[in-house]
């Protein structure tokens, strides 16, 4: 059974300082930026994914400890292990993984960590349950909990269920952060891939007040003429 020290030793042995420097710039870790203070080892995502099978016997307590790491890749690897545990698990295992996730949102603190995990754990778990927690998260002071709320709905979108995505998007129309604007626009675009009328219904109600980035992401796949109509306020 994999121990915390064994996992950390393995990850730190394959770390690449040059890759770490690139990641620290890419994920905006300078003071005042959204990822300020985040520290990278320099391990690429495909490498981490390949390691999941090797360490998949890692117990949940160890995953939780790994999720608290100062190193971004160790937190990401913890989430990849948790997703694997969730997907292979029975009903009780899934509840355990979901509860662990919700108890550790303070450490799911960059957009890639949210995006890889929120649909696969939170969205999947809530598929046949109350989604009230998403409405609590969407009102959170935490940027990352707000992003978890909207990105979790990607799982519903894939099931052709759009109501929660659209309601949560309304809550986030006046969100101050660009990362939320991008996330909402992305989810609206995904709705539009499956039901253009549902997306355009939302856009026609709100496009005049939507942050520009949110609107641009949402209309990215529309025909050029239609995009220009939205951007020029002529719908």
mmCIF file of C-alpha atoms in Angstrom:
data_model
loop_
_atom_site.group_PDB
_atom_site.id
_atom_site.type_symbol
_atom_site.label_atom_id
_atom_site.label_comp_id
_atom_site.label_asym_id
_atom_site.label_seq_id
_atom_site.Cartn_x
_atom_site.Cartn_y
_atom_site.Cartn_z
ATOM 1 C CA UNK A 1 0.000 0.000 0.000
ATOM 2 C CA UNK A 2 1.457 3.337 -1.081
ATOM 3 C CA UNK A 3 2.586 5.671 1.678
ATOM 4 C CA UNK A 4 2.700 9.448 1.594
ATOM 5 C CA UNK A 5 6.491 9.483 1.798
ATOM 6 C CA UNK A 6 6.820 6.933 -1.024
ATOM 7 C CA UNK A 7 4.604 8.968 -3.330
ATOM 8 C CA UNK A 8 6.314 12.245 -2.512
ATOM 9 C CA UNK A 9 9.752 10.714 -2.932
ATOM 10 C CA UNK A 10 8.814 9.351 -6.350
ATOM 11 C CA UNK A 11 7.326 12.643 -7.536
ATOM 12 C CA UNK A 12 10.231 14.706 -6.345
ATOM 13 C CA UNK A 13 12.696 12.364 -8.016
ATOM 14 C CA UNK A 14 11.079 12.951 -11.420
ATOM 15 C CA UNK A 15 10.671 16.702 -10.969
ATOM 16 C CA UNK A 16 12.153 19.001 -13.613
ATOM 17 C CA UNK A 17 13.140 22.533 -12.503
ATOM 18 C CA UNK A 18 12.914 23.919 -16.041
ATOM 19 C CA UNK A 19 9.328 22.689 -16.400
ATOM 20 C CA UNK A 20 8.560 24.085 -12.947
ATOM 21 C CA UNK A 21 9.646 27.576 -14.013
ATOM 22 C CA UNK A 22 7.411 27.441 -17.079
ATOM 23 C CA UNK A 23 4.466 26.261 -14.976
ATOM 24 C CA UNK A 24 4.949 28.985 -12.392
ATOM 25 C CA UNK A 25 4.652 31.620 -15.100
ATOM 26 C CA UNK A 26 1.758 29.889 -16.862
ATOM 27 C CA UNK A 27 -0.301 29.516 -13.678
ATOM 28 C CA UNK A 28 0.192 33.143 -12.583
ATOM 29 C CA UNK A 29 2.026 32.608 -9.307
ATOM 30 C CA UNK A 30 3.475 36.109 -8.883
ATOM 31 C CA UNK A 31 2.282 38.297 -5.984
ATOM 32 C CA UNK A 32 -1.211 39.617 -6.639
ATOM 33 C CA UNK A 33 -1.993 37.027 -9.313
ATOM 34 C CA UNK A 34 -4.621 34.295 -8.897
ATOM 35 C CA UNK A 35 -2.028 31.584 -8.219
ATOM 36 C CA UNK A 36 0.194 33.674 -5.994
ATOM 37 C CA UNK A 37 2.498 31.542 -3.885
ATOM 38 C CA UNK A 38 1.803 28.251 -5.661
ATOM 39 C CA UNK A 39 4.925 26.111 -5.979
ATOM 40 C CA UNK A 40 5.651 23.638 -8.775
ATOM 41 C CA UNK A 41 7.860 20.588 -8.988
ATOM 42 C CA UNK A 42 7.843 20.449 -12.779
ATOM 43 C CA UNK A 43 5.932 17.282 -13.702
ATOM 44 C CA UNK A 44 3.695 17.133 -16.750
ATOM 45 C CA UNK A 45 0.099 15.967 -16.511
ATOM 46 C CA UNK A 46 0.471 12.842 -18.740
ATOM 47 C CA UNK A 47 3.235 11.641 -16.437
ATOM 48 C CA UNK A 48 1.010 12.072 -13.395
ATOM 49 C CA UNK A 49 -1.869 10.276 -15.086
ATOM 50 C CA UNK A 50 0.389 7.328 -15.916
ATOM 51 C CA UNK A 51 1.370 7.048 -12.253
ATOM 52 C CA UNK A 52 -2.212 6.631 -11.057
ATOM 53 C CA UNK A 53 -2.231 2.901 -11.874
ATOM 54 C CA UNK A 54 0.995 2.410 -9.951
ATOM 55 C CA UNK A 55 -0.268 4.149 -6.819
ATOM 56 C CA UNK A 56 -3.993 3.392 -7.048
ATOM 57 C CA UNK A 57 -3.957 1.453 -3.780
ATOM 58 C CA UNK A 58 -3.266 4.697 -1.910
ATOM 59 C CA UNK A 59 -5.676 4.961 1.062
ATOM 60 C CA UNK A 60 -7.984 7.948 1.336
ATOM 61 C CA UNK A 61 -6.150 9.343 4.386
ATOM 62 C CA UNK A 62 -2.958 9.471 2.368
ATOM 63 C CA UNK A 63 -4.741 11.106 -0.556
ATOM 64 C CA UNK A 64 -6.070 13.747 1.840
ATOM 65 C CA UNK A 65 -2.585 14.373 3.200
ATOM 66 C CA UNK A 66 -1.164 14.625 -0.314
ATOM 67 C CA UNK A 67 -3.890 17.094 -1.237
ATOM 68 C CA UNK A 68 -2.554 19.446 1.437
ATOM 69 C CA UNK A 69 0.896 19.584 -0.165
ATOM 70 C CA UNK A 70 2.530 22.902 -0.953
ATOM 71 C CA UNK A 71 3.421 21.494 -4.376
ATOM 72 C CA UNK A 72 0.886 21.927 -7.134
ATOM 73 C CA UNK A 73 1.614 18.596 -8.829
ATOM 74 C CA UNK A 74 1.210 16.685 -5.590
ATOM 75 C CA UNK A 75 -2.237 18.240 -5.104
ATOM 76 C CA UNK A 76 -3.092 17.431 -8.712
ATOM 77 C CA UNK A 77 -1.901 13.856 -8.279
ATOM 78 C CA UNK A 78 -4.026 13.536 -5.144
ATOM 79 C CA UNK A 79 -7.062 14.578 -7.172
ATOM 80 C CA UNK A 80 -6.240 12.136 -9.970
ATOM 81 C CA UNK A 81 -5.992 9.361 -7.379
ATOM 82 C CA UNK A 82 -9.273 10.474 -5.834
ATOM 83 C CA UNK A 83 -11.024 10.457 -9.208
ATOM 84 C CA UNK A 84 -9.719 6.948 -9.866
ATOM 85 C CA UNK A 85 -10.881 5.793 -6.427
ATOM 86 C CA UNK A 86 -14.287 7.386 -7.021
ATOM 87 C CA UNK A 87 -14.781 5.873 -10.455
ATOM 88 C CA UNK A 88 -13.804 2.380 -9.360
ATOM 89 C CA UNK A 89 -15.661 2.518 -6.084
ATOM 90 C CA UNK A 90 -19.038 1.394 -4.820
ATOM 91 C CA UNK A 91 -21.703 3.724 -3.456
ATOM 92 C CA UNK A 92 -19.980 4.112 -0.094
ATOM 93 C CA UNK A 93 -16.611 4.757 -1.738
ATOM 94 C CA UNK A 94 -18.114 7.464 -3.922
ATOM 95 C CA UNK A 95 -19.653 9.171 -0.899
ATOM 96 C CA UNK A 96 -16.325 8.984 0.907
ATOM 97 C CA UNK A 97 -14.498 10.551 -2.038
ATOM 98 C CA UNK A 98 -17.123 13.278 -2.415
ATOM 99 C CA UNK A 99 -16.985 14.135 1.290
ATOM 100 C CA UNK A 100 -13.195 14.219 1.225
ATOM 101 C CA UNK A 101 -13.314 16.555 -1.762
ATOM 102 C CA UNK A 102 -15.736 18.979 -0.141
ATOM 103 C CA UNK A 103 -13.699 19.003 3.060
ATOM 104 C CA UNK A 104 -10.561 20.027 1.175
ATOM 105 C CA UNK A 105 -11.687 22.690 -1.294
ATOM 106 C CA UNK A 106 -9.176 25.114 0.220
ATOM 107 C CA UNK A 107 -6.449 23.029 -1.420
ATOM 108 C CA UNK A 108 -8.197 22.712 -4.799
ATOM 109 C CA UNK A 109 -6.905 26.145 -5.544
ATOM 110 C CA UNK A 110 -6.070 26.571 -9.195
ATOM 111 C CA UNK A 111 -8.162 26.293 -12.321
ATOM 112 C CA UNK A 112 -6.614 23.057 -13.589
ATOM 113 C CA UNK A 113 -7.219 21.359 -10.232
ATOM 114 C CA UNK A 114 -10.864 22.402 -10.338
ATOM 115 C CA UNK A 115 -11.424 21.558 -13.975
ATOM 116 C CA UNK A 116 -10.049 18.026 -13.826
ATOM 117 C CA UNK A 117 -11.976 17.104 -10.685
ATOM 118 C CA UNK A 118 -15.225 19.011 -10.262
ATOM 119 C CA UNK A 119 -17.242 17.287 -13.031
ATOM 120 C CA UNK A 120 -15.830 13.847 -12.277
ATOM 121 C CA UNK A 121 -16.484 13.876 -8.543
ATOM 122 C CA UNK A 122 -18.902 16.652 -7.561
ATOM 123 C CA UNK A 123 -20.967 16.660 -10.743
ATOM 124 C CA UNK A 124 -21.153 12.887 -10.967
ATOM 125 C CA UNK A 125 -22.072 12.455 -7.311
ATOM 126 C CA UNK A 126 -24.840 15.066 -7.463
ATOM 127 C CA UNK A 127 -26.312 13.763 -10.711
ATOM 128 C CA UNK A 128 -29.237 12.098 -8.909
ATOM 129 C CA UNK A 129 -29.227 14.242 -5.757
ATOM 130 C CA UNK A 130 -29.951 17.744 -4.526
ATOM 131 C CA UNK A 131 -27.570 20.272 -6.022
ATOM 132 C CA UNK A 132 -27.975 22.817 -3.248
ATOM 133 C CA UNK A 133 -24.273 22.691 -2.407
ATOM 134 C CA UNK A 134 -23.507 24.208 -5.816
ATOM 135 C CA UNK A 135 -25.690 27.205 -4.981
ATOM 136 C CA UNK A 136 -23.848 27.572 -1.692
ATOM 137 C CA UNK A 137 -20.520 27.408 -3.480
ATOM 138 C CA UNK A 138 -21.565 29.896 -6.139
ATOM 139 C CA UNK A 139 -22.084 32.452 -3.359
ATOM 140 C CA UNK A 140 -18.747 31.630 -1.706
ATOM 141 C CA UNK A 141 -16.003 34.185 -1.191
ATOM 142 C CA UNK A 142 -13.621 31.558 -2.566
ATOM 143 C CA UNK A 143 -12.894 31.972 -6.261
ATOM 144 C CA UNK A 144 -12.217 28.253 -6.493
ATOM 145 C CA UNK A 145 -15.463 27.167 -4.851
ATOM 146 C CA UNK A 146 -17.343 29.398 -7.277
ATOM 147 C CA UNK A 147 -15.475 27.782 -10.157
ATOM 148 C CA UNK A 148 -16.172 24.313 -8.727
ATOM 149 C CA UNK A 149 -19.887 25.171 -8.718
ATOM 150 C CA UNK A 150 -20.118 26.026 -12.401
ATOM 151 C CA UNK A 151 -17.568 23.505 -13.717
ATOM 152 C CA UNK A 152 -19.242 20.648 -11.812
ATOM 153 C CA UNK A 153 -22.255 21.166 -14.060
ATOM 154 C CA UNK A 154 -20.233 19.963 -17.044
ATOM 155 C CA UNK A 155 -21.296 16.486 -15.922
ATOM 156 C CA UNK A 156 -24.962 17.513 -16.154
ATOM 157 C CA UNK A 157 -24.411 19.145 -19.533
ATOM 158 C CA UNK A 158 -23.044 15.870 -20.874
ATOM 159 C CA UNK A 159 -26.349 14.320 -19.788
ATOM 160 C CA UNK A 160 -28.245 17.055 -21.675
ATOM 161 C CA UNK A 161 -29.339 18.677 -18.408
ATOM 162 C CA UNK A 162 -28.838 22.428 -18.612
ATOM 163 C CA UNK A 163 -31.049 24.015 -15.970
ATOM 164 C CA UNK A 164 -28.481 24.199 -13.181
ATOM 165 C CA UNK A 165 -25.757 25.485 -15.489
ATOM 166 C CA UNK A 166 -28.002 28.318 -16.634
ATOM 167 C CA UNK A 167 -29.184 29.193 -13.116
ATOM 168 C CA UNK A 168 -25.665 29.199 -11.719
ATOM 169 C CA UNK A 169 -24.470 31.256 -14.678
ATOM 170 C CA UNK A 170 -27.052 33.893 -13.791
ATOM 171 C CA UNK A 171 -25.650 34.045 -10.267
ATOM 172 C CA UNK A 172 -22.179 34.644 -11.703
ATOM 173 C CA UNK A 173 -22.993 37.367 -14.223
ATOM 174 C CA UNK A 174 -21.544 40.045 -11.967
ATOM 175 C CA UNK A 175 -18.646 37.988 -10.631
ATOM 176 C CA UNK A 176 -15.495 40.119 -10.483
ATOM 177 C CA UNK A 177 -12.977 37.475 -11.570
ATOM 178 C CA UNK A 178 -11.866 36.739 -15.112
ATOM 179 C CA UNK A 179 -11.424 33.029 -14.335
ATOM 180 C CA UNK A 180 -15.127 32.820 -13.519
ATOM 181 C CA UNK A 181 -16.035 34.712 -16.686
ATOM 182 C CA UNK A 182 -14.068 32.165 -18.710
ATOM 183 C CA UNK A 183 -15.588 29.205 -16.862
ATOM 184 C CA UNK A 184 -19.165 30.412 -17.303
ATOM 185 C CA UNK A 185 -18.596 31.224 -20.971
ATOM 186 C CA UNK A 186 -17.102 27.780 -21.503
ATOM 187 C CA UNK A 187 -20.071 26.028 -19.881
ATOM 188 C CA UNK A 188 -22.533 28.107 -21.901
ATOM 189 C CA UNK A 189 -20.657 27.142 -25.054
ATOM 190 C CA UNK A 190 -20.922 23.477 -24.048
ATOM 191 C CA UNK A 191 -24.675 23.911 -23.578
ATOM 192 C CA UNK A 192 -24.858 25.435 -27.045
ATOM 193 C CA UNK A 193 -23.105 22.451 -28.610
ATOM 194 C CA UNK A 194 -26.012 20.311 -27.476
ATOM 195 C CA UNK A 195 -28.926 22.763 -27.474
ATOM 196 C CA UNK A 196 -28.275 26.014 -29.295
ATOM 197 C CA UNK A 197 -31.714 27.346 -28.452
ATOM 198 C CA UNK A 198 -31.024 26.955 -24.731
ATOM 199 C CA UNK A 199 -27.740 28.841 -25.003
ATOM 200 C CA UNK A 200 -29.158 31.587 -27.185
ATOM 201 C CA UNK A 201 -32.149 31.981 -24.886
ATOM 202 C CA UNK A 202 -29.731 32.720 -22.056
ATOM 203 C CA UNK A 203 -27.588 34.995 -24.208
ATOM 204 C CA UNK A 204 -30.510 37.032 -25.472
ATOM 205 C CA UNK A 205 -31.621 37.693 -21.900
ATOM 206 C CA UNK A 206 -28.192 38.585 -20.574
ATOM 207 C CA UNK A 207 -25.640 39.342 -23.274
ATOM 208 C CA UNK A 208 -25.846 43.112 -22.790
ATOM 209 C CA UNK A 209 -24.684 42.828 -19.174
ATOM 210 C CA UNK A 210 -22.350 39.836 -19.450
ATOM 211 C CA UNK A 211 -18.636 40.470 -18.935
ATOM 212 C CA UNK A 212 -16.990 40.670 -22.343
ATOM 213 C CA UNK A 213 -14.757 37.656 -21.717
ATOM 214 C CA UNK A 214 -17.743 35.539 -20.673
ATOM 215 C CA UNK A 215 -19.627 36.540 -23.804
ATOM 216 C CA UNK A 216 -16.664 35.876 -26.099
ATOM 217 C CA UNK A 217 -16.152 32.399 -24.670
ATOM 218 C CA UNK A 218 -19.873 31.620 -24.901
ATOM 219 C CA UNK A 219 -20.251 32.615 -28.563
ATOM 220 C CA UNK A 220 -16.942 31.196 -29.785
ATOM 221 C CA UNK A 221 -18.548 28.449 -31.895
ATOM 222 C CA UNK A 222 -21.385 30.510 -33.340
ATOM 223 C CA UNK A 223 -21.291 31.615 -36.980
ATOM 224 C CA UNK A 224 -19.229 34.767 -37.522
ATOM 225 C CA UNK A 225 -22.254 36.894 -38.390
ATOM 226 C CA UNK A 226 -24.054 35.856 -35.210
ATOM 227 C CA UNK A 227 -20.963 36.474 -33.087
ATOM 228 C CA UNK A 228 -20.683 39.993 -34.433
ATOM 229 C CA UNK A 229 -24.330 40.659 -33.668
ATOM 230 C CA UNK A 230 -23.798 39.751 -30.034
ATOM 231 C CA UNK A 231 -20.542 41.672 -29.755
ATOM 232 C CA UNK A 232 -22.069 44.761 -31.376
ATOM 233 C CA UNK A 233 -25.267 44.620 -29.309
ATOM 234 C CA UNK A 234 -27.487 44.044 -32.347
ATOM 235 C CA UNK A 235 -29.355 40.820 -31.450
#
